[in-house]
XYZ file of C-alpha atoms in Angstrom:
456
model
C -105.733 -5.644 136.808
C -102.391 -3.808 137.099
C -100.982 -3.303 140.573
C -99.202 -0.068 141.422
C -97.135 -0.206 144.595
C -97.052 2.804 146.858
C -93.574 4.185 147.678
C -91.245 2.674 150.294
C -90.046 5.032 153.015
C -86.429 4.204 153.915
C -85.390 5.559 157.335
C -81.652 5.255 158.047
C -79.204 7.702 159.680
C -76.180 6.226 157.880
C -76.205 8.162 154.590
C -74.167 5.554 152.659
C -76.348 2.635 153.779
C -79.511 4.639 153.108
C -78.310 5.374 149.580
C -77.499 1.703 148.998
C -80.962 0.584 150.163
C -82.699 3.219 148.039
C -80.642 2.195 144.974
C -81.485 -1.470 145.536
C -85.216 -0.765 145.747
C -85.147 1.628 142.787
C -83.441 -0.980 140.589
C -86.120 -3.461 141.675
C -88.795 -1.066 140.386
C -90.010 0.472 143.655
C -90.576 4.178 144.197
C -88.922 5.454 147.379
C -88.782 8.292 149.859
C -85.962 8.610 152.365
C -85.469 10.081 155.825
C -82.470 10.312 158.145
C -84.354 9.902 161.444
C -87.754 9.211 162.961
C -88.905 12.824 163.089
C -88.234 13.489 159.422
C -89.882 10.142 158.597
C -93.110 11.276 160.286
C -92.962 14.507 158.288
C -92.709 12.455 155.075
C -95.683 10.341 156.125
C -97.764 13.489 156.576
C -96.997 14.683 153.029
C -96.867 11.477 150.975
C -98.801 8.210 150.646
C -96.502 5.401 151.810
C -96.851 1.674 151.180
C -94.154 0.417 153.565
C -91.691 1.779 156.137
C -88.224 0.194 156.281
C -86.436 1.662 159.295
C -83.171 1.263 161.134
C -83.501 0.482 164.842
C -80.666 2.607 166.259
C -81.102 6.302 165.424
C -81.040 9.622 167.240
C -83.039 11.427 168.539
C -86.031 9.196 167.652
C -85.071 5.562 167.142
C -86.860 2.909 165.100
C -88.807 1.569 168.082
C -90.295 4.979 168.900
C -90.979 5.543 165.215
C -92.883 2.243 165.049
C -95.047 3.290 167.994
C -95.933 6.577 166.266
C -96.607 4.923 162.887
C -98.831 2.323 164.517
C -100.762 5.067 166.335
C -101.113 7.526 163.439
C -101.097 5.202 160.401
C -102.143 1.768 161.693
C -102.411 0.174 158.252
C -98.862 0.844 157.022
C -96.535 -2.197 157.201
C -93.286 -1.680 159.101
C -89.992 -3.569 158.675
C -87.215 -2.986 161.211
C -83.533 -3.298 160.355
C -81.606 -4.372 163.430
C -78.332 -5.903 164.609
C -77.871 -9.336 166.232
C -77.327 -7.832 169.680
C -80.834 -6.347 169.968
C -82.908 -9.024 168.267
C -85.098 -9.426 171.368
C -86.516 -5.928 170.941
C -87.224 -6.648 167.276
C -89.208 -9.731 168.298
C -91.165 -7.570 170.736
C -92.066 -5.314 167.814
C -93.343 -8.319 165.850
C -95.637 -9.154 168.762
C -96.814 -5.510 168.744
C -97.742 -5.631 165.067
C -94.592 -4.996 163.001
C -94.468 -6.885 159.704
C -90.914 -8.274 159.813
C -87.352 -7.551 160.828
C -84.099 -7.811 158.864
C -80.816 -8.637 160.576
C -77.858 -6.544 159.444
C -76.020 -7.177 157.241
C -78.591 -8.574 154.780
C -78.473 -9.425 151.087
C -80.290 -7.171 148.579
C -82.396 -10.156 147.511
C -83.662 -10.609 151.087
C -84.666 -6.939 151.263
C -86.496 -7.068 147.910
C -88.302 -10.273 148.897
C -89.606 -8.798 152.158
C -90.632 -5.536 150.512
C -92.567 -7.450 147.856
C -94.269 -9.512 150.548
C -95.486 -6.596 152.689
C -95.809 -3.423 150.603
C -99.240 -1.881 150.125
C -100.465 -1.452 146.582
C -103.145 0.612 144.904
C -105.215 -1.624 142.581
C -106.270 0.443 139.612
C -108.436 -0.352 136.667
C -110.682 1.275 134.084
C -113.977 2.505 135.450
C -112.830 2.978 139.047
C -114.932 5.801 140.492
C -112.026 6.909 142.644
C -110.377 10.255 143.327
C -107.431 9.937 145.682
C -104.906 12.704 145.188
C -104.463 13.380 148.913
C -102.139 11.188 151.002
C -105.009 10.395 153.369
C -107.256 8.989 150.636
C -104.451 7.180 148.836
C -103.756 5.436 152.123
C -107.449 4.563 152.566
C -107.769 3.098 149.074
C -104.459 1.269 149.444
C -105.746 -0.445 152.580
C -109.088 -1.081 150.869
C -107.289 -2.784 147.995
C -105.402 -4.954 150.442
C -108.470 -6.070 152.434
C -110.430 -6.605 149.215
C -108.337 -9.685 148.494
C -109.657 -11.334 151.658
C -113.202 -12.116 152.788
C -112.872 -10.123 156.022
C -115.817 -8.038 157.203
C -115.109 -4.313 156.746
C -116.532 -1.450 158.839
C -116.428 1.905 157.036
C -116.906 5.019 159.156
C -116.864 8.726 158.449
C -119.151 11.744 158.132
C -122.162 11.680 155.812
C -121.325 12.331 152.188
C -117.674 11.223 152.287
C -118.123 8.349 149.810
C -118.474 5.267 152.009
C -120.593 3.424 149.449
C -118.083 4.301 146.710
C -115.366 2.703 148.848
C -117.559 -0.351 149.518
C -118.089 -0.829 145.777
C -114.349 -0.400 145.233
C -113.680 -3.223 147.700
C -116.219 -5.426 145.921
C -114.774 -4.707 142.445
C -111.268 -5.647 143.582
C -112.296 -8.817 145.393
C -112.609 -12.406 144.252
C -116.384 -11.842 144.466
C -116.406 -9.097 141.820
C -118.368 -11.354 139.468
C -121.122 -11.743 142.078
C -123.830 -9.273 143.102
C -123.279 -6.124 145.126
C -126.386 -5.602 147.265
C -126.823 -2.436 149.351
C -129.467 -1.877 152.016
C -129.873 1.404 153.885
C -130.817 0.519 157.453
C -131.936 4.119 158.111
C -134.279 4.416 155.122
C -136.401 1.276 155.707
C -139.153 1.347 158.339
C -138.369 -0.780 161.399
C -141.397 -3.015 160.738
C -140.085 -3.930 157.272
C -136.340 -4.088 157.940
C -136.296 -7.673 159.250
C -138.103 -9.133 156.239
C -136.041 -6.920 153.915
C -132.791 -8.335 155.323
C -133.758 -11.937 155.972
C -136.689 -12.482 153.596
C -140.087 -13.966 154.408
C -142.301 -16.887 153.547
C -145.745 -16.539 152.014
C -148.287 -15.774 154.736
C -145.646 -14.925 157.352
C -147.506 -11.695 158.133
C -150.366 -9.630 156.798
C -149.528 -8.580 153.258
C -146.943 -11.341 152.658
C -148.663 -12.593 149.506
C -145.635 -14.494 148.241
C -142.276 -15.827 149.365
C -139.544 -13.207 149.127
C -135.784 -13.801 149.528
C -134.041 -11.170 151.665
C -130.988 -9.066 150.942
C -128.679 -11.672 152.507
C -129.874 -14.291 150.014
C -129.756 -11.826 147.128
C -126.067 -11.190 147.900
C -125.072 -14.882 147.654
C -121.632 -15.168 146.070
C -121.091 -11.415 146.333
C -121.045 -8.527 148.802
C -123.762 -7.200 151.112
C -123.504 -3.559 152.213
C -125.316 -2.664 155.443
C -125.434 1.116 155.098
C -125.810 3.132 158.332
C -125.877 -0.025 160.430
C -126.002 1.956 163.702
C -129.574 3.007 162.797
C -130.717 -0.606 163.222
C -133.000 -1.218 166.253
C -131.503 -3.224 169.124
C -133.927 -6.141 168.774
C -132.872 -6.666 165.172
C -129.184 -6.298 166.044
C -129.390 -9.562 168.022
C -130.774 -11.403 164.994
C -128.141 -9.856 162.733
C -125.413 -10.986 165.135
C -126.589 -14.594 164.920
C -126.700 -14.493 161.107
C -123.129 -13.139 160.973
C -121.869 -15.697 163.495
C -123.535 -18.739 161.962
C -123.389 -17.614 158.316
C -126.932 -18.845 157.849
C -130.357 -17.235 157.744
C -133.989 -18.205 158.234
C -136.722 -16.288 156.465
C -139.414 -14.678 158.600
C -142.129 -17.288 159.080
C -139.910 -20.082 157.769
C -138.149 -23.066 159.312
C -135.580 -23.811 156.619
C -131.968 -22.726 157.252
C -130.183 -21.181 154.285
C -126.386 -21.234 154.238
C -124.753 -17.958 153.263
C -121.707 -17.291 151.118
C -121.299 -13.510 151.283
C -118.838 -10.784 152.099
C -120.164 -8.206 154.575
C -119.392 -4.481 154.541
C -121.054 -2.078 157.014
C -120.997 1.711 157.203
C -121.798 4.297 159.856
C -121.627 8.084 160.122
C -121.691 7.923 163.923
C -119.005 7.253 166.519
C -119.929 3.603 166.870
C -117.951 3.097 170.085
C -119.920 5.945 171.668
C -123.110 4.241 170.489
C -121.949 1.044 172.207
C -121.131 2.936 175.414
C -124.583 4.574 175.349
C -126.284 1.188 174.998
C -127.694 1.932 171.542
C -125.510 -0.604 169.732
C -124.582 -4.109 170.845
C -120.938 -4.515 171.806
C -120.761 -8.101 170.515
C -122.127 -7.002 167.128
C -119.604 -4.168 167.022
C -116.742 -6.634 167.456
C -118.178 -8.862 164.717
C -118.325 -5.943 162.286
C -115.086 -4.244 163.305
C -112.769 -6.884 161.827
C -111.140 -4.403 159.433
C -112.056 -0.781 160.226
C -111.504 1.961 157.656
C -112.263 5.612 158.375
C -112.912 8.085 155.572
C -111.773 11.645 156.282
C -114.045 14.637 155.761
C -113.546 16.520 152.487
C -112.048 19.435 154.460
C -109.267 17.054 155.561
C -108.381 16.025 151.998
C -108.231 19.355 150.191
C -106.008 17.982 147.420
C -109.074 16.011 146.268
C -111.513 18.950 146.059
C -110.661 20.182 142.568
C -110.259 16.695 140.988
C -113.643 15.748 142.464
C -115.190 19.016 141.285
C -113.901 18.484 137.730
C -115.225 14.919 137.675
C -118.655 16.034 138.915
C -118.634 18.964 136.469
C -117.975 16.580 133.581
C -120.952 14.419 134.615
C -123.447 17.256 134.997
C -122.259 19.348 132.055
C -122.538 16.363 129.703
C -126.015 15.613 131.054
C -126.970 19.238 130.312
C -125.356 19.109 126.824
C -122.743 21.672 127.937
C -119.621 19.520 127.801
C -117.288 22.488 127.203
C -117.852 23.979 130.669
C -114.800 24.548 132.868
C -114.030 26.134 136.238
C -112.570 29.632 136.345
C -109.539 30.295 138.529
C -111.675 32.327 140.936
C -114.196 29.475 141.194
C -111.410 26.999 141.928
C -110.104 29.214 144.724
C -113.609 29.464 146.203
C -114.010 25.679 146.075
C -110.707 24.946 147.797
C -111.364 27.539 150.520
C -114.896 26.338 151.361
C -115.479 24.321 154.562
C -117.588 21.545 152.905
C -119.568 20.485 155.945
C -121.744 18.376 153.615
C -118.646 16.757 152.083
C -118.799 15.281 148.553
C -122.601 15.348 148.523
C -122.532 19.111 149.079
C -119.880 19.504 146.385
C -122.103 17.675 143.889
C -125.013 19.980 144.706
C -122.859 23.080 144.264
C -121.497 21.957 140.885
C -124.919 20.887 139.603
C -126.288 24.306 140.569
C -123.356 26.065 138.886
C -123.947 24.200 135.615
C -127.495 25.566 135.606
C -126.434 29.144 136.430
C -123.301 29.492 134.271
C -123.941 31.953 131.428
C -120.725 31.332 129.503
C -118.140 28.629 128.898
C -116.627 29.132 132.363
C -118.180 28.646 135.780
C -117.594 31.807 137.804
C -117.355 32.094 141.587
C -120.819 33.698 141.693
C -122.284 30.657 139.897
C -121.270 28.432 142.802
C -123.601 30.239 145.222
C -121.558 29.009 148.163
C -123.364 31.414 150.481
C -126.577 29.533 149.737
C -128.668 32.315 148.187
C -128.943 34.513 145.098
C -127.417 37.947 145.478
C -130.460 39.487 143.823
C -128.250 41.621 141.575
C -130.094 42.555 138.427
C -133.433 41.360 139.761
C -136.346 43.634 140.525
C -138.370 42.462 143.504
C -141.114 44.281 145.361
C -140.320 45.446 148.880
C -142.033 43.277 151.535
C -145.032 44.782 153.257
C -143.662 43.742 156.642
C -139.856 43.651 156.399
C -138.145 41.031 158.558
C -134.611 40.692 159.816
C -131.966 39.068 157.625
C -131.775 36.085 159.989
C -135.515 35.501 159.904
C -135.525 35.871 156.118
C -132.747 33.294 155.798
C -134.614 30.883 158.061
C -137.737 31.321 155.945
C -135.793 30.683 152.721
C -134.147 27.624 154.253
C -137.480 26.213 155.425
C -139.113 26.728 152.048
C -136.167 25.140 150.229
C -136.146 22.106 152.523
C -139.905 21.552 152.312
C -139.919 21.951 148.524
C -137.046 19.456 148.213
C -138.850 17.000 150.491
C -142.008 17.326 148.390
C -140.008 16.814 145.175
C -138.637 13.513 146.511
C -142.062 12.254 147.496
C -141.352 12.661 151.200
C -138.348 10.293 151.154
C -136.010 11.846 153.732
C -132.905 10.007 152.537
C -133.229 11.364 148.987
C -134.119 14.832 150.239
C -131.080 14.900 152.543
C -128.816 13.850 149.655
C -130.177 16.604 147.417
C -129.812 19.163 150.203
C -126.276 18.074 151.075
C -127.063 17.421 154.736
C -127.347 14.295 156.882
C -130.686 12.605 157.532
C -130.267 13.352 161.217
C -129.943 17.094 160.472
C -132.989 16.945 158.194
C -135.069 15.221 160.886
C -133.985 17.842 163.420
C -134.975 20.721 161.147
C -138.348 19.171 160.293
C -139.103 18.674 163.982
C -138.136 22.290 164.661
C -140.545 23.463 161.936
C -143.341 21.360 163.451
C -142.660 22.834 166.888
C -142.644 26.385 165.505
C -145.893 25.803 163.608
C -147.514 24.295 166.716
C -146.418 27.246 168.848
C -147.860 29.649 166.302
C -151.209 27.847 166.349
C -151.265 27.424 170.130
C -151.240 23.611 169.874
C -148.940 21.184 171.644
C -145.924 20.235 169.483
C -146.361 16.965 167.609
C -144.118 14.085 168.717
C -141.041 13.413 166.636
C -141.528 10.519 164.168
C -139.579 7.361 164.818
């Protein structure tokens, strides 16, 4: 698996020394960016993915110590090496205690610089088959950090809005780990009924409960030697969180109804689309479990925050759906591309997939036009002859009726499975539950009955 290092950002106000450092790193095979002070360094970090910052300590107006504080706050995963003089070594040691990677005492030999860069720089593992699009600096940074943590067995907590690709990132971590030859087992904690979740995770013995006709290993056992993904872990009920905590702490599990302890050899990855610290503060998620899971946190940005990735993602999705429809020559028109990049994408990548799949169906020619995207969510009706309604309703009411019908038809098509329906609709499960409850309340009000209670 080839390793591609991300660029080194050299921050030095002495132009001659900066040039010498850049030349040294370039000859050693490293890509570089350069900045003359802390402020311009932060501007570079906003525009480019960076694998390591090498900064002078004494600069004006923002020195290396202030720059480190900002880098740690804004880009906590980027390694930072400080170049300092003998007279201020104490401050450099303070930075090491605060999380800096290393410091170099001036003057230093080129070989010492190259050795430290090689030891600390972030890299982007790449290989055939990686289902990864990371053109934006934000996502290149995320995947760089993911590649780095993949080489360890540390528990990873992935957060971000629904539809941002958390499972894709979890699989990426698994593929680039020493456990890549083992199983990758995913369990959606939100999609399994509470009464079945415990036996699904931990397994059960024959006769442990009504319907347990045979012994069944749980997801933890199935993931032995590989990676277990706990998807939407914040949806797990509190009582089960305590049992999960013990399994993570002890690295052993007992099946429901069993007495035998089974040792575990797994790597754990968890995801959430909620603010997990707010869930802890509200008492809906155990604080001790949060600390067990939050060993290496990674946050995926919303698609609207990584606009450089929209068109590459759209082209990849278009290739998949056009080939499936035997229309492999389809491409996006310039107008369609502009519409895609300007859209807000509240449903993130999941919404993008829905839009492209719909456009493949609607496209009449070899190019997908802006109208084929249907980003306003409804047909324009141009060219269609429809009878006028007997009792015309307002546009808002008509839209609500269309939305309700679309949601209910999608739910029926997925056999009532809310997770699948939400994915097809490009919305979160929470939003789907809210809308379904609203429809029940409206129907009950229309019939004069009391609204039905929301399902658990």
